[in-house]
JSON list of C-alpha atoms in Angstrom, two decimals:
[
{"chain": "A", "resi": 1, "resn": "MET", "atom": "CA", "xyz": [50.09, 36.47, 36.26]},
{"chain": "A", "resi": 2, "resn": "GLY", "atom": "CA", "xyz": [46.60, 34.97, 36.54]},
{"chain": "A", "resi": 3, "resn": "TYR", "atom": "CA", "xyz": [43.51, 35.96, 38.46]},
{"chain": "A", "resi": 4, "resn": "GLU", "atom": "CA", "xyz": [43.51, 36.83, 42.16]},
{"chain": "A", "resi": 5, "resn": "LEU", "atom": "CA", "xyz": [40.25, 37.14, 44.08]},
{"chain": "A", "resi": 6, "resn": "TYR", "atom": "CA", "xyz": [39.84, 39.02, 47.36]},
{"chain": "A", "resi": 7, "resn": "TRP", "atom": "CA", "xyz": [36.70, 37.97, 49.20]},
{"chain": "A", "resi": 8, "resn": "ILE", "atom": "CA", "xyz": [34.94, 37.53, 52.54]},
{"chain": "A", "resi": 9, "resn": "SER", "atom": "CA", "xyz": [33.15, 34.35, 53.58]},
{"chain": "A", "resi": 10, "resn": "GLY", "atom": "CA", "xyz": [29.39, 34.81, 53.38]},
{"chain": "A", "resi": 11, "resn": "SER", "atom": "CA", "xyz": [29.50, 37.83, 51.08]},
{"chain": "A", "resi": 12, "resn": "PRO", "atom": "CA", "xyz": [26.85, 37.18, 48.41]},
{"chain": "A", "resi": 13, "resn": "TYR", "atom": "CA", "xyz": [28.78, 39.37, 45.99]},
{"chain": "A", "resi": 14, "resn": "SER", "atom": "CA", "xyz": [31.94, 37.33, 46.47]},
{"chain": "A", "resi": 15, "resn": "TRP", "atom": "CA", "xyz": [29.87, 34.17, 46.04]},
{"chain": "A", "resi": 16, "resn": "ARG", "atom": "CA", "xyz": [28.62, 35.43, 42.68]},
{"chain": "A", "resi": 17, "resn": "VAL", "atom": "CA", "xyz": [32.14, 35.79, 41.36]},
{"chain": "A", "resi": 18, "resn": "MET", "atom": "CA", "xyz": [33.29, 32.46, 42.72]},
{"chain": "A", "resi": 19, "resn": "LEU", "atom": "CA", "xyz": [30.37, 30.75, 40.99]},
{"chain": "A", "resi": 20, "resn": "ALA", "atom": "CA", "xyz": [31.24, 32.45, 37.71]},
{"chain": "A", "resi": 21, "resn": "LEU", "atom": "CA", "xyz": [34.90, 31.45, 38.00]},
{"chain": "A", "resi": 22, "resn": "GLU", "atom": "CA", "xyz": [33.93, 27.82, 38.62]},
{"chain": "A", "resi": 23, "resn": "ILE", "atom": "CA", "xyz": [31.35, 27.72, 35.83]},
{"chain": "A", "resi": 24, "resn": "LYS", "atom": "CA", "xyz": [33.91, 29.08, 33.40]},
{"chain": "A", "resi": 25, "resn": "GLY", "atom": "CA", "xyz": [36.55, 26.68, 34.72]},
{"chain": "A", "resi": 26, "resn": "LEU", "atom": "CA", "xyz": [39.04, 29.40, 35.61]},
{"chain": "A", "resi": 27, "resn": "ASP", "atom": "CA", "xyz": [41.87, 29.08, 38.10]},
{"chain": "A", "resi": 28, "resn": "TYR", "atom": "CA", "xyz": [42.51, 31.87, 40.57]},
{"chain": "A", "resi": 29, "resn": "LEU", "atom": "CA", "xyz": [44.55, 32.66, 43.63]},
{"chain": "A", "resi": 30, "resn": "SER", "atom": "CA", "xyz": [42.24, 33.06, 46.62]},
{"chain": "A", "resi": 31, "resn": "HIS", "atom": "CA", "xyz": [42.68, 35.79, 49.24]},
{"chain": "A", "resi": 32, "resn": "ARG", "atom": "CA", "xyz": [40.08, 35.32, 51.98]},
{"chain": "A", "resi": 33, "resn": "LEU", "atom": "CA", "xyz": [39.87, 38.49, 54.06]},
{"chain": "A", "resi": 34, "resn": "ASP", "atom": "CA", "xyz": [38.97, 38.58, 57.74]},
{"chain": "A", "resi": 35, "resn": "PRO", "atom": "CA", "xyz": [36.48, 41.41, 58.35]},
{"chain": "A", "resi": 36, "resn": "GLU", "atom": "CA", "xyz": [36.98, 41.21, 62.11]},
{"chain": "A", "resi": 37, "resn": "LYS", "atom": "CA", "xyz": [40.61, 42.20, 61.54]},
{"chain": "A", "resi": 38, "resn": "GLY", "atom": "CA", "xyz": [39.60, 44.94, 59.12]},
{"chain": "A", "resi": 39, "resn": "GLU", "atom": "CA", "xyz": [41.54, 43.36, 56.29]},
{"chain": "A", "resi": 40, "resn": "HIS", "atom": "CA", "xyz": [39.14, 44.93, 53.77]},
{"chain": "A", "resi": 41, "resn": "LYS", "atom": "CA", "xyz": [39.92, 48.39, 55.18]},
{"chain": "A", "resi": 42, "resn": "THR", "atom": "CA", "xyz": [43.72, 48.38, 55.04]},
{"chain": "A", "resi": 43, "resn": "ARG", "atom": "CA", "xyz": [45.55, 51.01, 53.02]},
{"chain": "A", "resi": 44, "resn": "GLU", "atom": "CA", "xyz": [46.66, 48.34, 50.55]},
{"chain": "A", "resi": 45, "resn": "TYR", "atom": "CA", "xyz": [43.15, 47.05, 50.01]},
{"chain": "A", "resi": 46, "resn": "LEU", "atom": "CA", "xyz": [41.61, 50.52, 49.75]},
{"chain": "A", "resi": 47, "resn": "ALA", "atom": "CA", "xyz": [44.11, 51.25, 47.00]},
{"chain": "A", "resi": 48, "resn": "MET", "atom": "CA", "xyz": [42.34, 48.52, 45.01]},
{"chain": "A", "resi": 49, "resn": "ASN", "atom": "CA", "xyz": [38.78, 49.35, 46.07]},
{"chain": "A", "resi": 50, "resn": "PRO", "atom": "CA", "xyz": [38.32, 52.73, 47.76]},
{"chain": "A", "resi": 51, "resn": "HIS", "atom": "CA", "xyz": [34.90, 51.63, 49.06]},
{"chain": "A", "resi": 52, "resn": "GLY", "atom": "CA", "xyz": [36.48, 48.88, 51.17]},
{"chain": "A", "resi": 53, "resn": "LYS", "atom": "CA", "xyz": [34.05, 46.27, 49.85]},
{"chain": "A", "resi": 54, "resn": "VAL", "atom": "CA", "xyz": [34.45, 42.79, 48.41]},
{"chain": "A", "resi": 55, "resn": "PRO", "atom": "CA", "xyz": [35.03, 41.24, 46.00]},
{"chain": "A", "resi": 56, "resn": "VAL", "atom": "CA", "xyz": [38.01, 42.52, 44.08]},
{"chain": "A", "resi": 57, "resn": "LEU", "atom": "CA", "xyz": [39.46, 40.65, 41.11]},
{"chain": "A", "resi": 58, "resn": "THR", "atom": "CA", "xyz": [42.93, 41.40, 39.83]},
{"chain": "A", "resi": 59, "resn": "ASP", "atom": "CA", "xyz": [44.34, 40.29, 36.50]},
{"chain": "A", "resi": 60, "resn": "GLY", "atom": "CA", "xyz": [47.92, 41.48, 36.39]},
{"chain": "A", "resi": 61, "resn": "ASP", "atom": "CA", "xyz": [47.71, 45.27, 36.54]},
{"chain": "A", "resi": 62, "resn": "THR", "atom": "CA", "xyz": [43.94, 45.28, 35.95]},
{"chain": "A", "resi": 63, "resn": "ILE", "atom": "CA", "xyz": [41.76, 45.70, 39.04]},
{"chain": "A", "resi": 64, "resn": "ILE", "atom": "CA", "xyz": [38.01, 45.21, 38.89]},
{"chain": "A", "resi": 65, "resn": "TYR", "atom": "CA", "xyz": [35.51, 45.56, 41.73]},
{"chain": "A", "resi": 66, "resn": "GLU", "atom": "CA", "xyz": [31.69, 45.30, 41.91]},
{"chain": "A", "resi": 67, "resn": "SER", "atom": "CA", "xyz": [30.48, 41.76, 41.35]},
{"chain": "A", "resi": 68, "resn": "MET", "atom": "CA", "xyz": [28.55, 42.24, 38.12]},
{"chain": "A", "resi": 69, "resn": "ALA", "atom": "CA", "xyz": [31.39, 44.29, 36.65]},
{"chain": "A", "resi": 70, "resn": "ILE", "atom": "CA", "xyz": [33.70, 41.37, 37.40]},
{"chain": "A", "resi": 71, "resn": "LEU", "atom": "CA", "xyz": [31.28, 38.98, 35.70]},
{"chain": "A", "resi": 72, "resn": "ALA", "atom": "CA", "xyz": [31.20, 41.24, 32.64]},
{"chain": "A", "resi": 73, "resn": "TYR", "atom": "CA", "xyz": [35.02, 41.35, 32.60]},
{"chain": "A", "resi": 74, "resn": "LEU", "atom": "CA", "xyz": [35.29, 37.56, 32.83]},
{"chain": "A", "resi": 75, "resn": "GLU", "atom": "CA", "xyz": [32.71, 37.19, 30.08]},
{"chain": "A", "resi": 76, "resn": "ALA", "atom": "CA", "xyz": [34.70, 39.44, 27.77]},
{"chain": "A", "resi": 77, "resn": "ARG", "atom": "CA", "xyz": [37.89, 37.52, 28.53]},
{"chain": "A", "resi": 78, "resn": "HIS", "atom": "CA", "xyz": [36.29, 34.06, 28.40]},
{"chain": "A", "resi": 79, "resn": "PRO", "atom": "CA", "xyz": [33.12, 34.13, 26.27]},
{"chain": "A", "resi": 80, "resn": "GLU", "atom": "CA", "xyz": [32.31, 30.45, 26.74]},
{"chain": "A", "resi": 81, "resn": "PRO", "atom": "CA", "xyz": [30.21, 29.28, 28.38]},
{"chain": "A", "resi": 82, "resn": "ALA", "atom": "CA", "xyz": [28.25, 32.44, 27.77]},
{"chain": "A", "resi": 83, "resn": "LEU", "atom": "CA", "xyz": [26.76, 33.89, 30.95]},
{"chain": "A", "resi": 84, "resn": "LEU", "atom": "CA", "xyz": [25.62, 37.22, 29.51]},
{"chain": "A", "resi": 85, "resn": "GLY", "atom": "CA", "xyz": [23.96, 35.96, 26.36]},
{"chain": "A", "resi": 86, "resn": "ALA", "atom": "CA", "xyz": [24.97, 34.85, 22.89]},
{"chain": "A", "resi": 87, "resn": "THR", "atom": "CA", "xyz": [22.47, 37.13, 21.10]},
{"chain": "A", "resi": 88, "resn": "PRO", "atom": "CA", "xyz": [21.23, 40.67, 21.73]},
{"chain": "A", "resi": 89, "resn": "GLU", "atom": "CA", "xyz": [17.87, 39.27, 22.84]},
{"chain": "A", "resi": 90, "resn": "GLU", "atom": "CA", "xyz": [19.49, 36.91, 25.35]},
{"chain": "A", "resi": 91, "resn": "THR", "atom": "CA", "xyz": [21.74, 39.65, 26.68]},
{"chain": "A", "resi": 92, "resn": "GLY", "atom": "CA", "xyz": [18.82, 42.01, 27.17]},
{"chain": "A", "resi": 93, "resn": "HIS", "atom": "CA", "xyz": [16.73, 39.41, 28.97]},
{"chain": "A", "resi": 94, "resn": "ILE", "atom": "CA", "xyz": [19.61, 38.38, 31.23]},
{"chain": "A", "resi": 95, "resn": "TRP", "atom": "CA", "xyz": [20.41, 41.94, 32.29]},
{"chain": "A", "resi": 96, "resn": "GLN", "atom": "CA", "xyz": [16.71, 42.61, 32.77]},
{"chain": "A", "resi": 97, "resn": "ARG", "atom": "CA", "xyz": [16.51, 39.71, 35.20]},
{"chain": "A", "resi": 98, "resn": "VAL", "atom": "CA", "xyz": [19.74, 40.72, 36.96]},
{"chain": "A", "resi": 99, "resn": "PHE", "atom": "CA", "xyz": [18.35, 44.18, 37.63]},
{"chain": "A", "resi": 100, "resn": "GLU", "atom": "CA", "xyz": [15.04, 42.73, 38.80]},
{"chain": "A", "resi": 101, "resn": "VAL", "atom": "CA", "xyz": [17.01, 40.77, 41.40]},
{"chain": "A", "resi": 102, "resn": "GLU", "atom": "CA", "xyz": [18.95, 43.89, 42.34]},
{"chain": "A", "resi": 103, "resn": "ASN", "atom": "CA", "xyz": [15.97, 46.23, 42.47]},
{"chain": "A", "resi": 104, "resn": "TYR", "atom": "CA", "xyz": [13.15, 44.10, 43.86]},
{"chain": "A", "resi": 105, "resn": "ILE", "atom": "CA", "xyz": [14.37, 41.22, 46.00]},
{"chain": "A", "resi": 106, "resn": "ARG", "atom": "CA", "xyz": [17.93, 41.87, 47.13]},
{"chain": "A", "resi": 107, "resn": "GLU", "atom": "CA", "xyz": [17.11, 44.69, 49.56]},
{"chain": "A", "resi": 108, "resn": "PRO", "atom": "CA", "xyz": [13.94, 43.23, 51.13]},
{"chain": "A", "resi": 109, "resn": "GLY", "atom": "CA", "xyz": [15.70, 39.88, 51.41]},
{"chain": "A", "resi": 110, "resn": "ALA", "atom": "CA", "xyz": [18.61, 41.52, 53.19]},
{"chain": "A", "resi": 111, "resn": "ASN", "atom": "CA", "xyz": [16.21, 43.41, 55.47]},
{"chain": "A", "resi": 112, "resn": "VAL", "atom": "CA", "xyz": [14.77, 40.06, 56.55]},
{"chain": "A", "resi": 113, "resn": "ALA", "atom": "CA", "xyz": [18.04, 38.16, 56.82]},
{"chain": "A", "resi": 114, "resn": "MET", "atom": "CA", "xyz": [20.48, 40.60, 58.39]},
{"chain": "A", "resi": 115, "resn": "PRO", "atom": "CA", "xyz": [18.65, 41.31, 61.69]},
{"chain": "A", "resi": 116, "resn": "ILE", "atom": "CA", "xyz": [18.02, 37.59, 62.16]},
{"chain": "A", "resi": 117, "resn": "LEU", "atom": "CA", "xyz": [21.63, 36.65, 61.51]},
{"chain": "A", "resi": 118, "resn": "PHE", "atom": "CA", "xyz": [23.36, 39.59, 63.16]},
{"chain": "A", "resi": 119, "resn": "GLY", "atom": "CA", "xyz": [20.93, 40.95, 65.75]},
{"chain": "A", "resi": 120, "resn": "GLY", "atom": "CA", "xyz": [18.30, 43.66, 65.96]},
{"chain": "A", "resi": 121, "resn": "ILE", "atom": "CA", "xyz": [15.15, 41.60, 65.47]},
{"chain": "A", "resi": 122, "resn": "GLU", "atom": "CA", "xyz": [13.08, 43.39, 68.12]},
{"chain": "A", "resi": 123, "resn": "GLU", "atom": "CA", "xyz": [13.90, 46.86, 66.84]},
{"chain": "A", "resi": 124, "resn": "LYS", "atom": "CA", "xyz": [13.24, 45.87, 63.22]},
{"chain": "A", "resi": 125, "resn": "LYS", "atom": "CA", "xyz": [10.41, 43.39, 63.66]},
{"chain": "A", "resi": 126, "resn": "ASP", "atom": "CA", "xyz": [7.82, 45.40, 61.72]},
{"chain": "A", "resi": 127, "resn": "ASP", "atom": "CA", "xyz": [10.24, 45.99, 58.86]},
{"chain": "A", "resi": 128, "resn": "ILE", "atom": "CA", "xyz": [11.18, 42.29, 58.76]},
{"chain": "A", "resi": 129, "resn": "ILE", "atom": "CA", "xyz": [7.53, 41.28, 58.51]},
{"chain": "A", "resi": 130, "resn": "ALA", "atom": "CA", "xyz": [6.82, 43.86, 55.79]},
{"chain": "A", "resi": 131, "resn": "CYS", "atom": "CA", "xyz": [9.89, 42.86, 53.79]},
{"chain": "A", "resi": 132, "resn": "ALA", "atom": "CA", "xyz": [9.01, 39.17, 54.15]},
{"chain": "A", "resi": 133, "resn": "LYS", "atom": "CA", "xyz": [5.74, 39.89, 52.34]},
{"chain": "A", "resi": 134, "resn": "VAL", "atom": "CA", "xyz": [7.68, 41.52, 49.51]},
{"chain": "A", "resi": 135, "resn": "CYS", "atom": "CA", "xyz": [9.97, 38.49, 49.36]},
{"chain": "A", "resi": 136, "resn": "HIS", "atom": "CA", "xyz": [6.99, 36.15, 49.13]},
{"chain": "A", "resi": 137, "resn": "ALA", "atom": "CA", "xyz": [5.60, 38.11, 46.18]},
{"chain": "A", "resi": 138, "resn": "GLU", "atom": "CA", "xyz": [8.93, 38.19, 44.35]},
{"chain": "A", "resi": 139, "resn": "LEU", "atom": "CA", "xyz": [9.69, 34.53, 45.04]},
{"chain": "A", "resi": 140, "resn": "ALA", "atom": "CA", "xyz": [6.26, 33.56, 43.72]},
{"chain": "A", "resi": 141, "resn": "ARG", "atom": "CA", "xyz": [7.00, 35.50, 40.54]},
{"chain": "A", "resi": 142, "resn": "LEU", "atom": "CA", "xyz": [10.39, 33.83, 40.12]},
{"chain": "A", "resi": 143, "resn": "ASP", "atom": "CA", "xyz": [8.88, 30.42, 40.84]},
{"chain": "A", "resi": 144, "resn": "LYS", "atom": "CA", "xyz": [6.44, 31.00, 37.99]},
{"chain": "A", "resi": 145, "resn": "ILE", "atom": "CA", "xyz": [9.29, 31.99, 35.68]},
{"chain": "A", "resi": 146, "resn": "LEU", "atom": "CA", "xyz": [11.10, 28.77, 36.60]},
{"chain": "A", "resi": 147, "resn": "SER", "atom": "CA", "xyz": [7.98, 26.76, 35.82]},
{"chain": "A", "resi": 148, "resn": "GLU", "atom": "CA", "xyz": [8.35, 27.95, 32.24]},
{"chain": "A", "resi": 149, "resn": "SER", "atom": "CA", "xyz": [12.12, 27.69, 31.77]},
{"chain": "A", "resi": 150, "resn": "ALA", "atom": "CA", "xyz": [15.00, 25.81, 33.37]},
{"chain": "A", "resi": 151, "resn": "ASN", "atom": "CA", "xyz": [16.75, 28.97, 34.50]},
{"chain": "A", "resi": 152, "resn": "LEU", "atom": "CA", "xyz": [15.87, 32.56, 35.31]},
{"chain": "A", "resi": 153, "resn": "ALA", "atom": "CA", "xyz": [16.56, 34.00, 31.86]},
{"chain": "A", "resi": 154, "resn": "GLY", "atom": "CA", "xyz": [15.86, 31.02, 29.63]},
{"chain": "A", "resi": 155, "resn": "ASP", "atom": "CA", "xyz": [16.99, 27.43, 29.48]},
{"chain": "A", "resi": 156, "resn": "ARG", "atom": "CA", "xyz": [20.70, 28.21, 29.71]},
{"chain": "A", "resi": 157, "resn": "LEU", "atom": "CA", "xyz": [22.44, 29.03, 32.97]},
{"chain": "A", "resi": 158, "resn": "SER", "atom": "CA", "xyz": [23.30, 32.72, 33.01]},
{"chain": "A", "resi": 159, "resn": "ALA", "atom": "CA", "xyz": [24.48, 35.64, 35.10]},
{"chain": "A", "resi": 160, "resn": "ALA", "atom": "CA", "xyz": [20.86, 36.06, 36.23]},
{"chain": "A", "resi": 161, "resn": "ASP", "atom": "CA", "xyz": [21.04, 32.76, 38.09]},
{"chain": "A", "resi": 162, "resn": "ILE", "atom": "CA", "xyz": [24.42, 33.65, 39.56]},
{"chain": "A", "resi": 163, "resn": "ALA", "atom": "CA", "xyz": [23.10, 37.04, 40.67]},
{"chain": "A", "resi": 164, "resn": "PHE", "atom": "CA", "xyz": [20.13, 35.59, 42.54]},
{"chain": "A", "resi": 165, "resn": "TYR", "atom": "CA", "xyz": [21.42, 32.34, 44.02]},
{"chain": "A", "resi": 166, "resn": "PRO", "atom": "CA", "xyz": [23.62, 33.69, 46.89]},
{"chain": "A", "resi": 167, "resn": "PHE", "atom": "CA", "xyz": [20.87, 36.00, 48.13]},
{"chain": "A", "resi": 168, "resn": "LEU", "atom": "CA", "xyz": [18.39, 33.12, 48.13]},
{"chain": "A", "resi": 169, "resn": "LYS", "atom": "CA", "xyz": [20.72, 30.96, 50.21]},
{"chain": "A", "resi": 170, "resn": "ILE", "atom": "CA", "xyz": [21.41, 33.73, 52.72]},
{"chain": "A", "resi": 171, "resn": "LEU", "atom": "CA", "xyz": [17.66, 34.33, 53.08]},
{"chain": "A", "resi": 172, "resn": "GLN", "atom": "CA", "xyz": [17.06, 30.61, 53.61]},
{"chain": "A", "resi": 173, "resn": "ARG", "atom": "CA", "xyz": [19.89, 30.42, 56.13]},
{"chain": "A", "resi": 174, "resn": "ALA", "atom": "CA", "xyz": [18.30, 33.23, 58.13]},
{"chain": "A", "resi": 175, "resn": "LEU", "atom": "CA", "xyz": [14.82, 31.73, 57.91]},
{"chain": "A", "resi": 176, "resn": "GLY", "atom": "CA", "xyz": [16.16, 28.49, 59.35]},
{"chain": "A", "resi": 177, "resn": "HIS", "atom": "CA", "xyz": [17.57, 30.28, 62.38]},
{"chain": "A", "resi": 178, "resn": "GLU", "atom": "CA", "xyz": [15.88, 29.62, 65.71]},
{"chain": "A", "resi": 179, "resn": "ASP", "atom": "CA", "xyz": [15.27, 33.35, 66.22]},
{"chain": "A", "resi": 180, "resn": "ALA", "atom": "CA", "xyz": [13.21, 33.52, 63.01]},
{"chain": "A", "resi": 181, "resn": "LYS", "atom": "CA", "xyz": [10.55, 31.06, 64.16]},
{"chain": "A", "resi": 182, "resn": "PRO", "atom": "CA", "xyz": [8.61, 33.41, 66.50]},
{"chain": "A", "resi": 183, "resn": "LEU", "atom": "CA", "xyz": [8.22, 35.89, 63.65]},
{"chain": "A", "resi": 184, "resn": "ASN", "atom": "CA", "xyz": [5.91, 33.52, 61.73]},
{"chain": "A", "resi": 185, "resn": "LEU", "atom": "CA", "xyz": [7.07, 34.81, 58.36]},
{"chain": "A", "resi": 186, "resn": "GLY", "atom": "CA", "xyz": [5.33, 32.06, 56.41]},
{"chain": "A", "resi": 187, "resn": "PHE", "atom": "CA", "xyz": [8.36, 30.30, 54.97]},
{"chain": "A", "resi": 188, "resn": "ASP", "atom": "CA", "xyz": [8.18, 27.06, 56.98]},
{"chain": "A", "resi": 189, "resn": "ASP", "atom": "CA", "xyz": [7.24, 24.99, 53.91]},
{"chain": "A", "resi": 190, "resn": "PHE", "atom": "CA", "xyz": [9.62, 26.72, 51.51]},
{"chain": "A", "resi": 191, "resn": "GLU", "atom": "CA", "xyz": [9.87, 23.71, 49.19]},
{"chain": "A", "resi": 192, "resn": "GLY", "atom": "CA", "xyz": [6.09, 23.42, 49.01]},
{"chain": "A", "resi": 193, "resn": "LEU", "atom": "CA", "xyz": [5.60, 27.12, 48.42]},
{"chain": "A", "resi": 194, "resn": "TYR", "atom": "CA", "xyz": [8.34, 27.48, 45.86]},
{"chain": "A", "resi": 195, "resn": "PRO", "atom": "CA", "xyz": [8.99, 24.05, 44.31]},
{"chain": "A", "resi": 196, "resn": "LYS", "atom": "CA", "xyz": [10.54, 25.33, 41.10]},
{"chain": "A", "resi": 197, "resn": "ILE", "atom": "CA", "xyz": [12.99, 27.57, 42.95]},
{"chain": "A", "resi": 198, "resn": "THR", "atom": "CA", "xyz": [13.90, 24.61, 45.14]},
{"chain": "A", "resi": 199, "resn": "GLN", "atom": "CA", "xyz": [14.52, 22.39, 42.10]},
{"chain": "A", "resi": 200, "resn": "TRP", "atom": "CA", "xyz": [16.51, 25.14, 40.37]},
{"chain": "A", "resi": 201, "resn": "ALA", "atom": "CA", "xyz": [18.69, 25.65, 43.47]},
{"chain": "A", "resi": 202, "resn": "GLY", "atom": "CA", "xyz": [19.34, 21.92, 43.56]},
{"chain": "A", "resi": 203, "resn": "ARG", "atom": "CA", "xyz": [20.59, 22.06, 39.98]},
{"chain": "A", "resi": 204, "resn": "MET", "atom": "CA", "xyz": [22.87, 24.96, 40.85]},
{"chain": "A", "resi": 205, "resn": "GLU", "atom": "CA", "xyz": [24.28, 22.95, 43.74]},
{"chain": "A", "resi": 206, "resn": "SER", "atom": "CA", "xyz": [24.98, 19.93, 41.54]},
{"chain": "A", "resi": 207, "resn": "MET", "atom": "CA", "xyz": [27.30, 21.89, 39.23]},
{"chain": "A", "resi": 208, "resn": "PRO", "atom": "CA", "xyz": [30.98, 20.88, 39.11]},
{"chain": "A", "resi": 209, "resn": "GLY", "atom": "CA", "xyz": [33.00, 23.14, 41.39]},
{"chain": "A", "resi": 210, "resn": "TYR", "atom": "CA", "xyz": [29.99, 24.31, 43.40]},
{"chain": "A", "resi": 211, "resn": "ASP", "atom": "CA", "xyz": [31.37, 22.91, 46.66]},
{"chain": "A", "resi": 212, "resn": "LYS", "atom": "CA", "xyz": [34.41, 25.19, 46.35]},
{"chain": "A", "resi": 213, "resn": "THR", "atom": "CA", "xyz": [32.17, 28.26, 46.50]},
{"chain": "A", "resi": 214, "resn": "ILE", "atom": "CA", "xyz": [30.25, 27.50, 49.71]},
{"chain": "A", "resi": 215, "resn": "PRO", "atom": "CA", "xyz": [31.13, 30.04, 52.43]},
{"chain": "A", "resi": 216, "resn": "PRO", "atom": "CA", "xyz": [33.70, 28.25, 54.62]},
{"chain": "A", "resi": 217, "resn": "HIS", "atom": "CA", "xyz": [32.09, 29.35, 57.88]},
{"chain": "A", "resi": 218, "resn": "TRP", "atom": "CA", "xyz": [28.83, 27.68, 56.77]},
{"chain": "A", "resi": 219, "resn": "ARG", "atom": "CA", "xyz": [30.42, 24.24, 56.55]}
]
């Protein structure tokens, strides 16, 4: 029956899966959900994911949700190109980096980006500033890693890169917003501060199929 992907534009988790599908060269039927209409909360959708979150991937009767679980499923079905490592050492390092993204930069990055993009800056100003400092520290660490290897978990593109990239772009989108400027968060010269991350992101964006993954409402 083939793959079917249920997603919402701008969801970093959906973006992860779309990147993986394109990198692996896999066809899929796209179901873009409209959150304003509650299409991710319908009885039919909740039967696939009781949490009412995106993405969901179906493969015939198989239903998988949670973005990294979907990546693991696709890797098992389509081992090449390998995104979760070809050796035990590679696999361990990739998952280590994935969880570093999840545990140390995803939440502070979201705490900076979400109030800027969706409102609540005044109420959360102190938290935004504090979380921006955490982001600076983590981005500096990742920039150093990328000065020593082409990608986040070695020279080969991996699930670690896919895990981080959407959150980086959402953070950058928020930082470029007019409402972010008065906060003086210290990201004005992002390319100068984090040149290796900037170069790495450019390589991600030059991949075949990348344009298909860009959130439609960003175009």
